[in-house]
mmCIF file of C-alpha atoms in Angstrom:
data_model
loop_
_atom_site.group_PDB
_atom_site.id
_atom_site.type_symbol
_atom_site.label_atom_id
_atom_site.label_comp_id
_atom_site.label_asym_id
_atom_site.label_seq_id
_atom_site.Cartn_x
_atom_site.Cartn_y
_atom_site.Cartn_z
ATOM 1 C CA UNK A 1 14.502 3.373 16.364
ATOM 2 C CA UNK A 2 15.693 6.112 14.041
ATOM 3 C CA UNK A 3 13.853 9.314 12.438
ATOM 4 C CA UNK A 4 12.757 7.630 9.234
ATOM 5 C CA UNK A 5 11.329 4.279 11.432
ATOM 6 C CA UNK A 6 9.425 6.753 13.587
ATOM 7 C CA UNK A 7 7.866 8.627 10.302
ATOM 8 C CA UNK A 8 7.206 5.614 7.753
ATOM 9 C CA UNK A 9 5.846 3.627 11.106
ATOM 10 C CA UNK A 10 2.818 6.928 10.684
ATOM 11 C CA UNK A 11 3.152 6.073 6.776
ATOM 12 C CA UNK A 12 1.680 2.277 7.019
ATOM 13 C CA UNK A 13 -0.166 1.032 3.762
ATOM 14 C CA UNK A 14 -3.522 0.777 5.146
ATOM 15 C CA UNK A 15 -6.471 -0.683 2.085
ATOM 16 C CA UNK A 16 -4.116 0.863 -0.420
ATOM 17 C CA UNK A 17 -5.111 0.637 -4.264
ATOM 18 C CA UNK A 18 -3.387 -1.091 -6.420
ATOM 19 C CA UNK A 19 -3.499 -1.009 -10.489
ATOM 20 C CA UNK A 20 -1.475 -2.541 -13.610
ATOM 21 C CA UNK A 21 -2.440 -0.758 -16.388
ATOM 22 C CA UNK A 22 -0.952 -2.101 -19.950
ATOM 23 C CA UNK A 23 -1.216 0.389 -23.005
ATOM 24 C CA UNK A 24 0.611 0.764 -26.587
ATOM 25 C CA UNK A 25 1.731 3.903 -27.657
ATOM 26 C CA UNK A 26 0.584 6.754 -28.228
ATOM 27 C CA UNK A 27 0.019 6.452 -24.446
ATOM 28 C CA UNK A 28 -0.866 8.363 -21.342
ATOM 29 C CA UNK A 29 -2.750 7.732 -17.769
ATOM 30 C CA UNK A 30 -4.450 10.949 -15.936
ATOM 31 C CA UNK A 31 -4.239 9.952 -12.835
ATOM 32 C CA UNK A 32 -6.912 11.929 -10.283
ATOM 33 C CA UNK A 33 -7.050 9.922 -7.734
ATOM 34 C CA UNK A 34 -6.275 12.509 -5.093
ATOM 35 C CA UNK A 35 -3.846 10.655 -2.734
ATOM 36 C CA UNK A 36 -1.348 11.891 -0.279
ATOM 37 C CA UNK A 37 1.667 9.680 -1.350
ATOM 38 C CA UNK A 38 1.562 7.144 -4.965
ATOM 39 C CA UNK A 39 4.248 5.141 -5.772
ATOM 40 C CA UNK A 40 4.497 3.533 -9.618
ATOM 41 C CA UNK A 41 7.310 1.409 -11.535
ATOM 42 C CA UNK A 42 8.059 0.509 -14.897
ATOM 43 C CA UNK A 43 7.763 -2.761 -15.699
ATOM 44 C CA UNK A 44 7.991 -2.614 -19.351
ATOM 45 C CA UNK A 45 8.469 0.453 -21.680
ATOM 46 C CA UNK A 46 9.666 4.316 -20.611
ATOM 47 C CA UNK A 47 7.593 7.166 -19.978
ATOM 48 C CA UNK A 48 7.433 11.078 -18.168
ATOM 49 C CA UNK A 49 5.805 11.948 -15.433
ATOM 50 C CA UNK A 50 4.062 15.391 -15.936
ATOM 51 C CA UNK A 51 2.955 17.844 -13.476
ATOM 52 C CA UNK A 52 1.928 21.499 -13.407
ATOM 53 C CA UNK A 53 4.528 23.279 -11.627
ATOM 54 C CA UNK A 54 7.773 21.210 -12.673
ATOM 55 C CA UNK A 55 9.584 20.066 -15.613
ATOM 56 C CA UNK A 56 8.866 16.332 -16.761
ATOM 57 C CA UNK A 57 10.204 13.967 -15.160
ATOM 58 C CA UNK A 58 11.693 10.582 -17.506
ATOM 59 C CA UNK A 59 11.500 7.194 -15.699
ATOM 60 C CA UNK A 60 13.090 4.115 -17.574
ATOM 61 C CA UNK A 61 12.058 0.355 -17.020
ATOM 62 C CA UNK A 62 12.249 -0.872 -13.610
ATOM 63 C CA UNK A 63 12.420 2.570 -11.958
ATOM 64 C CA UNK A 64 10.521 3.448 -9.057
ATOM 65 C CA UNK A 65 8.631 6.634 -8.745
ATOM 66 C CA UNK A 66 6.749 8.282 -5.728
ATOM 67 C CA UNK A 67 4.465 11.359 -6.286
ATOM 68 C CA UNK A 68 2.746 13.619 -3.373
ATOM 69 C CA UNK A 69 -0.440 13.850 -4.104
ATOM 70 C CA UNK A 70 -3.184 15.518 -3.848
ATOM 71 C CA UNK A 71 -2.253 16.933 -7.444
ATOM 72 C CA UNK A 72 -2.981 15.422 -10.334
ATOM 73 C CA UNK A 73 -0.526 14.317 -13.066
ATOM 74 C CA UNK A 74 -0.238 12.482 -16.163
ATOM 75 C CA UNK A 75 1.728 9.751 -16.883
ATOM 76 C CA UNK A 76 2.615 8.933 -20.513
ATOM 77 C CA UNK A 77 5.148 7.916 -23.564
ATOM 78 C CA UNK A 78 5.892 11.282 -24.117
ATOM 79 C CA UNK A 79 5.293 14.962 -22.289
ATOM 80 C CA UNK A 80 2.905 15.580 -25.097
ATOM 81 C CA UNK A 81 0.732 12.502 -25.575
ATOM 82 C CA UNK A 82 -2.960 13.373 -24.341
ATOM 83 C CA UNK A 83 -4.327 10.777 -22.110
ATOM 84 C CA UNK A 84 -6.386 7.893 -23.190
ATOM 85 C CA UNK A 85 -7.195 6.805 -19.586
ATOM 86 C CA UNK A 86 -8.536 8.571 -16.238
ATOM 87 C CA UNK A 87 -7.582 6.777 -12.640
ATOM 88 C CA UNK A 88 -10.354 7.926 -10.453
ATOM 89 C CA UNK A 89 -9.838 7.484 -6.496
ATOM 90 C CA UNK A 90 -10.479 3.663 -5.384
ATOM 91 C CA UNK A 91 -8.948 2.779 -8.634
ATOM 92 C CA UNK A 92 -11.656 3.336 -10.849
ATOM 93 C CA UNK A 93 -10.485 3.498 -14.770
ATOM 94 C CA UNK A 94 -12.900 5.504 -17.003
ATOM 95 C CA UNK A 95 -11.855 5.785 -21.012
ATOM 96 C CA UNK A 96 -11.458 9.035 -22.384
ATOM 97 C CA UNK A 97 -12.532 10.568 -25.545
ATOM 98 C CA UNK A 98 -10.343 8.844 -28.621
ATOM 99 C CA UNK A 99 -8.853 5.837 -26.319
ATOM 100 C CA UNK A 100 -9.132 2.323 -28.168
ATOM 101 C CA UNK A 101 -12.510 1.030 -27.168
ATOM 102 C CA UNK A 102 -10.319 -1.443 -25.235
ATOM 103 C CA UNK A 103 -8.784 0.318 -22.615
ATOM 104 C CA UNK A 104 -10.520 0.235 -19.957
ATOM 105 C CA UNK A 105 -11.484 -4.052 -20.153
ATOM 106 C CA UNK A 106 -9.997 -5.433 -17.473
ATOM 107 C CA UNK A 107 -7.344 -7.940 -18.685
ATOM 108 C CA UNK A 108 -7.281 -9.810 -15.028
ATOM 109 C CA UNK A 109 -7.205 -9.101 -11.398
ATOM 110 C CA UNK A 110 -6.483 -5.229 -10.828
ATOM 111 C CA UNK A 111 -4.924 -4.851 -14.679
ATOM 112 C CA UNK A 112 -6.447 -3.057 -17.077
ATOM 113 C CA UNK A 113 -5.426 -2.349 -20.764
ATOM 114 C CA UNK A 114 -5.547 -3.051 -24.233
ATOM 115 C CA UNK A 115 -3.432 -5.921 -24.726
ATOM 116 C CA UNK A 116 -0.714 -8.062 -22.156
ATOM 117 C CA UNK A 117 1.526 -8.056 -24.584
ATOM 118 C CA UNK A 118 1.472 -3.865 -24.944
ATOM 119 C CA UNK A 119 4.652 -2.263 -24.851
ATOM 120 C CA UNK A 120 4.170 -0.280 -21.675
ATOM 121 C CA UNK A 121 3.142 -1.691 -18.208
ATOM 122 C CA UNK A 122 2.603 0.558 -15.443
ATOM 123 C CA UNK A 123 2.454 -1.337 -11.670
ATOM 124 C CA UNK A 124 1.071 1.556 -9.163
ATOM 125 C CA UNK A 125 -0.407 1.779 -5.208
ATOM 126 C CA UNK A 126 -1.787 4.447 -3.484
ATOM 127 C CA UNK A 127 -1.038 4.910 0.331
ATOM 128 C CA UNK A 128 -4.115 7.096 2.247
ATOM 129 C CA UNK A 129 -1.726 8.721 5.443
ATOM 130 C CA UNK A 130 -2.996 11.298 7.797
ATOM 131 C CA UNK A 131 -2.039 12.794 10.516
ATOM 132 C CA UNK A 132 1.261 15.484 11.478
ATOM 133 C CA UNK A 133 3.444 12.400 11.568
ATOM 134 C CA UNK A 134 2.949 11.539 8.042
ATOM 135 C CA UNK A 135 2.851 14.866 7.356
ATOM 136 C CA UNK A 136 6.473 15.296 8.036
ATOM 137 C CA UNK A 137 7.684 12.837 6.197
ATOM 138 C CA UNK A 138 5.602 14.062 3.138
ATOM 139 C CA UNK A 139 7.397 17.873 3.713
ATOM 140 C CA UNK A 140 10.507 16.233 2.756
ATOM 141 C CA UNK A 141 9.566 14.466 -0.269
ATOM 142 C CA UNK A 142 9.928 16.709 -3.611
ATOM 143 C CA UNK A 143 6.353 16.919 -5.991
ATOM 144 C CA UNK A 144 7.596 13.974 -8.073
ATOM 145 C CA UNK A 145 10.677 11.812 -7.445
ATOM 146 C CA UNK A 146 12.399 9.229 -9.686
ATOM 147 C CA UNK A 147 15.300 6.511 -8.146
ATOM 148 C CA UNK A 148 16.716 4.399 -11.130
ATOM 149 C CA UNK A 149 16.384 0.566 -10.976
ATOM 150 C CA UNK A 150 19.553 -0.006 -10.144
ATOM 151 C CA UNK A 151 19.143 1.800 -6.724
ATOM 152 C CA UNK A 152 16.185 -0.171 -5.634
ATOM 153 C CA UNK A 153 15.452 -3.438 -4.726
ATOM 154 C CA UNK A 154 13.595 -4.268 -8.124
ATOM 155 C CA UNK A 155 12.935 -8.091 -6.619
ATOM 156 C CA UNK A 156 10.714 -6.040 -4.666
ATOM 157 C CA UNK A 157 9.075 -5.048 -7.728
ATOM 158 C CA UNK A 158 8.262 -7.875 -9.087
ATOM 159 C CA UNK A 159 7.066 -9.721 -6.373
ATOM 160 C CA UNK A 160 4.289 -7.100 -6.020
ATOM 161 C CA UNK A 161 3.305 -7.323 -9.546
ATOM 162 C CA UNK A 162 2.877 -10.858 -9.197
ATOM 163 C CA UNK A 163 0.451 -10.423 -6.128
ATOM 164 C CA UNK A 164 -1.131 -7.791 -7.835
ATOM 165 C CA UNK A 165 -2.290 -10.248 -10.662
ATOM 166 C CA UNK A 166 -3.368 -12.785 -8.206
ATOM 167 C CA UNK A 167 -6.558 -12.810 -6.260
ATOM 168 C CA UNK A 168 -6.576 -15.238 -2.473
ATOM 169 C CA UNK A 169 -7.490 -14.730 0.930
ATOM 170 C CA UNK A 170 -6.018 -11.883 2.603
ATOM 171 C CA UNK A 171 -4.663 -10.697 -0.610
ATOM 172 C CA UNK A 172 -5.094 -7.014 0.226
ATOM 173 C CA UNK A 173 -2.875 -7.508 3.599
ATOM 174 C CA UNK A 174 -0.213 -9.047 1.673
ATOM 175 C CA UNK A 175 -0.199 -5.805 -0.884
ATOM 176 C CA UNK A 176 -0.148 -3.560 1.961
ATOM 177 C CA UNK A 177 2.915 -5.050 3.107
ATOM 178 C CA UNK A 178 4.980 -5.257 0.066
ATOM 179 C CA UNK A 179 3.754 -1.253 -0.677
ATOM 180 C CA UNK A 180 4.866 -0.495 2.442
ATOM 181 C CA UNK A 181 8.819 -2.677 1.509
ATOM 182 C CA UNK A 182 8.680 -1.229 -1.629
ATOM 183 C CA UNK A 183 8.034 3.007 0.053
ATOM 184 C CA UNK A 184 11.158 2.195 2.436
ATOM 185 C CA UNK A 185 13.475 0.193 -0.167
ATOM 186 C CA UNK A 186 12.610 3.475 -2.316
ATOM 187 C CA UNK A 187 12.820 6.176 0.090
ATOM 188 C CA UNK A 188 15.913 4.746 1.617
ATOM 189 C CA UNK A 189 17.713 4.981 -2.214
ATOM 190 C CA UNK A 190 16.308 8.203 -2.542
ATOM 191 C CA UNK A 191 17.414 10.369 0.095
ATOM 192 C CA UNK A 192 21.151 8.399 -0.558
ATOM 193 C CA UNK A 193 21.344 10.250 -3.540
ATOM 194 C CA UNK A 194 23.011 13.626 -3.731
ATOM 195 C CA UNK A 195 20.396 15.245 -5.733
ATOM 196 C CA UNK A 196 18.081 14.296 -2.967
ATOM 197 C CA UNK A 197 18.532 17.198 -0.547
ATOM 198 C CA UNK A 198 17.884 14.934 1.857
ATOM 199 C CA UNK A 199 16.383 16.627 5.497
ATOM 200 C CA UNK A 200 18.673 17.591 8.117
ATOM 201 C CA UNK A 201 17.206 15.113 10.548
ATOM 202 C CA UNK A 202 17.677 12.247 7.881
ATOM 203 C CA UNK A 203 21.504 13.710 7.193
ATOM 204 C CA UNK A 204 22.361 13.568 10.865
ATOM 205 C CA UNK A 205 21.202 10.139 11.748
ATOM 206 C CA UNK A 206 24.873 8.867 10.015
ATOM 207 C CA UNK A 207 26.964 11.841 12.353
ATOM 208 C CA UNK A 208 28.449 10.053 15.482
ATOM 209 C CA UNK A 209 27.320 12.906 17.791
ATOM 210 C CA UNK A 210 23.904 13.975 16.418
ATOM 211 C CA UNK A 211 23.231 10.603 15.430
ATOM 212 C CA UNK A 212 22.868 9.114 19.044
ATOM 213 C CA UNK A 213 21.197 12.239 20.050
ATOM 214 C CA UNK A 214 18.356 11.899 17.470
ATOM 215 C CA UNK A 215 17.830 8.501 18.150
ATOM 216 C CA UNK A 216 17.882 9.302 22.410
ATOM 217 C CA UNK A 217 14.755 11.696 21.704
ATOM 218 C CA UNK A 218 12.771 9.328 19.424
ATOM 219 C CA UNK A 219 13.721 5.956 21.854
ATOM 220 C CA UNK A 220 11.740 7.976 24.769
ATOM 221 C CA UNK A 221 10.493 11.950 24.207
ATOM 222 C CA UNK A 222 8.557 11.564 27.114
ATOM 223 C CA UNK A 223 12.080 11.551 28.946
ATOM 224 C CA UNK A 224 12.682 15.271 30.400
ATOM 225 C CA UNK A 225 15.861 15.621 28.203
ATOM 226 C CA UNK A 226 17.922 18.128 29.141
ATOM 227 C CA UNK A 227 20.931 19.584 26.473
ATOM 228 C CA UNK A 228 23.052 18.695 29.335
ATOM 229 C CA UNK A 229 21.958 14.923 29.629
ATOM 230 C CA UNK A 230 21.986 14.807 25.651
ATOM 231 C CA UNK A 231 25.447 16.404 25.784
ATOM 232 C CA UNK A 232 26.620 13.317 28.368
ATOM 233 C CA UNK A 233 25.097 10.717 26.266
ATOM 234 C CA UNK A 234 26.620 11.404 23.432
ATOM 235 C CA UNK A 235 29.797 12.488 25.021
ATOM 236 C CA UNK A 236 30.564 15.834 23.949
ATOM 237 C CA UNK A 237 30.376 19.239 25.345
ATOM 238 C CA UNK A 238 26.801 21.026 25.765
ATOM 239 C CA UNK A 239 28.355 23.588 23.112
ATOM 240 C CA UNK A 240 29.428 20.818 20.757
ATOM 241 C CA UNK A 241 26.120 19.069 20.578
ATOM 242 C CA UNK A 242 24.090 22.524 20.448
ATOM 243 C CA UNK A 243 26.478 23.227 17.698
ATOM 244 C CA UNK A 244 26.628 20.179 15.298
ATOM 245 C CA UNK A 245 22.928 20.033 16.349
ATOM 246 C CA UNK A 246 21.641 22.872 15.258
ATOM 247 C CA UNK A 247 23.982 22.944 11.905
ATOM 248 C CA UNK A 248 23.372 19.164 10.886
ATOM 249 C CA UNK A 249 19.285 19.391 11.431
ATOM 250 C CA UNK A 250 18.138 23.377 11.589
ATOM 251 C CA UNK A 251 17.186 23.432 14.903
ATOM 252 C CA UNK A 252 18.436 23.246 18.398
ATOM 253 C CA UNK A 253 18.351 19.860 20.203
ATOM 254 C CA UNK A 254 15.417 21.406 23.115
ATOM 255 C CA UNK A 255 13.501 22.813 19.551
ATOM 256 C CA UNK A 256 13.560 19.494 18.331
ATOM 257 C CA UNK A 257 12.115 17.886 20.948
ATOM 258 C CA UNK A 258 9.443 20.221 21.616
ATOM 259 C CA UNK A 259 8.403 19.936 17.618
ATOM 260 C CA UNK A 260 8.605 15.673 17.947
ATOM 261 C CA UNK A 261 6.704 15.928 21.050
ATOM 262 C CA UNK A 262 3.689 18.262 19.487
ATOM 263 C CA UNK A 263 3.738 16.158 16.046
ATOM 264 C CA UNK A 264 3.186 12.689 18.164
ATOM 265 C CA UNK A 265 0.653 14.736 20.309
ATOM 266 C CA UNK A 266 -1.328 15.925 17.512
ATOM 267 C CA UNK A 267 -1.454 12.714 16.062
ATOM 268 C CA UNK A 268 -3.004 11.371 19.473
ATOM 269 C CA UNK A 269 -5.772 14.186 19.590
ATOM 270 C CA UNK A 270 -7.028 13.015 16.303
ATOM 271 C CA UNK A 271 -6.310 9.011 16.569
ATOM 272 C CA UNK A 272 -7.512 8.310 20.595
ATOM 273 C CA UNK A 273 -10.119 9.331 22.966
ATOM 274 C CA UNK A 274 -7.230 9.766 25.325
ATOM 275 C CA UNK A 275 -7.442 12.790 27.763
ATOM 276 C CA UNK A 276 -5.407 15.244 27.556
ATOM 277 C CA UNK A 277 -4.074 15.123 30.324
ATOM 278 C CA UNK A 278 -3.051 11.325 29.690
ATOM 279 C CA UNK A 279 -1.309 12.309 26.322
ATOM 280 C CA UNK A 280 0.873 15.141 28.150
ATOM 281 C CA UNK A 281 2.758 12.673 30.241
ATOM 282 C CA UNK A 282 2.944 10.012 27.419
ATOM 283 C CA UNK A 283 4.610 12.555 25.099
ATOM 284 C CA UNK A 284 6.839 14.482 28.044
ATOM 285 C CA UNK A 285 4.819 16.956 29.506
ATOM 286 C CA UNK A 286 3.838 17.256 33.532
ATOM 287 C CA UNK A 287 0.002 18.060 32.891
ATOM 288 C CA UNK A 288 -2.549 18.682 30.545
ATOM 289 C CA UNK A 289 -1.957 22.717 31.166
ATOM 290 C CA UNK A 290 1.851 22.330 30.571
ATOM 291 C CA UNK A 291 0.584 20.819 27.189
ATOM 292 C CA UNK A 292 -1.421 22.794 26.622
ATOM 293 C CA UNK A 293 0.887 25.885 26.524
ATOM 294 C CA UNK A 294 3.310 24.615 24.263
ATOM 295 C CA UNK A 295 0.963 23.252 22.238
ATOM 296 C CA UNK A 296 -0.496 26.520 21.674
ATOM 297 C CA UNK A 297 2.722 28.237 20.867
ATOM 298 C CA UNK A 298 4.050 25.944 18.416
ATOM 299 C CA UNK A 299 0.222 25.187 16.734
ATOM 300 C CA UNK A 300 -1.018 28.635 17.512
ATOM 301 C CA UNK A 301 -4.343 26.677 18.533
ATOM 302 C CA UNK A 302 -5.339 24.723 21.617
ATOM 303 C CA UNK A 303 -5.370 20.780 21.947
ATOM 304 C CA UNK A 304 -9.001 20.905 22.315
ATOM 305 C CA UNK A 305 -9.552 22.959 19.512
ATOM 306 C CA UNK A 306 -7.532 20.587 17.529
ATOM 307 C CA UNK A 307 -8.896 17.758 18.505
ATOM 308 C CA UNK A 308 -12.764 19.300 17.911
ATOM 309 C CA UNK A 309 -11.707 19.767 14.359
ATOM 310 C CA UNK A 310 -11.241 15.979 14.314
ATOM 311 C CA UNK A 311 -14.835 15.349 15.272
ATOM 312 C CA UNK A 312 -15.721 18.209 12.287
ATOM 313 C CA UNK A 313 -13.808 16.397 10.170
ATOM 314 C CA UNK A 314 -15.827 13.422 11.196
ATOM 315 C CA UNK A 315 -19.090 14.503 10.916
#
């Protein structure tokens, strides 16, 4: 298993939401619905992507787009167009003042619009993720990012808008799925691409001493790795894995570790009932104290207190 596996396996489409939306220009979609990771394609017409904080961003037909949410954002014709449409969490579509009276009638399963013939069709899903796992593959994702149609694997595409439009049993497990293609087909693309500034980790998975490193620590970071063990694996000096290790991903091989380990222990305060104590020796630690300590270093809190934020959270 690599880095990316390990993150998009915390990144699974779970009841996602899924809208076609087909205007006519002037056009533009406000989109509020407030989740952590969208992803939206082109299927006829061009538009910009506009966000406070960045420049607008063009997408062409057939090109794939992923926005971190929570923010909201605007999706239209042009930068300027106001929006005729509002996308509410769960999908909901409310017109806006001055919108065609037709805008929000559904035109079929999951599709709103005016007309199916408009000139612009928008094809989006929402992904809800939680949890420090996700979250680290969310740090490395830009506000708003754009991969041409070329780069992606628009059959992808187009199977989803067809099982978008269609409404049998199980329906919303088959969307999940193709989201979920459709995030790695798209991430995958993106992070090739030299404007990308793709993470370190991602970087070094393709170096032929880090790589096999990386992938040692994700295959079993309960193992007690030592730089020395890493170092013998890989075949290289201590010195020379340290060094490529640290350049390639921005931290030392140990500080890696002990980050990975903490992100998949988090993630087990909030998603089991496990004790602690169990979830220090599944994620490489000798006892729930040992855990403890490191957890509180790196977190600045305890895993109880963590974990009791869950059940706030909850309640």
């Amino acid at each position: 298993m690599d880095v990316l596996d390990d993150l998009l396996a915390g990144a699974k489409a779970s009841d996602g939401v899924f809208n076609l939306t087909i205007m006519d220009p002037p056009w533009a979609l406000h989109i509020v619905e407030q989740a952590p990771l969208a992803l939206a394609s082109l299927v006829r017409g061009s538009a910009w992507i506009v966000r406070d904080g960045i420049e607008p961003v063009r997408m062409e037909e057939g090109d794939v787009a992923i926005v971190r949410g929570p923010e909201p954002y605007i999706v239209g014709d042009e930068p300027e167009t106001a929006p005729q449409l509002r996308i509410h969490p769960g999908g909901r579509c409310e017109p806006l003042p001055g919108a065609p009276v037709d805008y929000s009638a559904r035109l079929g399963v999951r599709t709103y619009g005016g007309r199916p013939e408009g000139a612009a069709m928008v094809i989006s899903g929402t992904y809800r993720l939680d949890g420090d796992i996700s979250g680290r593959l969310l740090a490395a994702l830009p506000s708003v990012l754009v991969v041409p149609a070329a780069d992606v694997a628009g059959h992808v595409m187009e199977t989803m808008l067809a099982e978008i439009q269609s409404d049998e049993p199980g329906q919303q497990s088959v969307l999940d799925r193709w989201l979920d293609l459709a995030l790695i087909t798209t991430l995958r693309a993106w992070f090739a691409r030299p404007e990308s500034h793709a993470p370190g980790w991602y970087r070094a998975q393709s170096d032929p001493v880090v790589g096999p490193a990386l992938r040692l620590l994700h295959d079993d970071p309960a193992h007690p790795w030592s730089i020395g063990e890493l170092a013998d694996r890989a075949n290289v000096s201590r010195a020379t894995l340290s060094r490529r290790f640290t350049a390639l991903v921005g931290e030392a091989p140990m500080a890696y570790l002990t980050a990975w380990r903490i992100t998949l222990a988090a993630d087990l305060l909030r998603a089991t009932d496990d004790t602690i104590e169990a979830i220090a020796r599944r994620v490489g630690y000798a006892n729930a104290f040992a855990l403890s300590v490191a957890f509180k270093r790196v977190r600045g809190v305890t895993p109880t207190t963590h974990r009791r934020s869950r059940d706030r959270l909850a309640a």
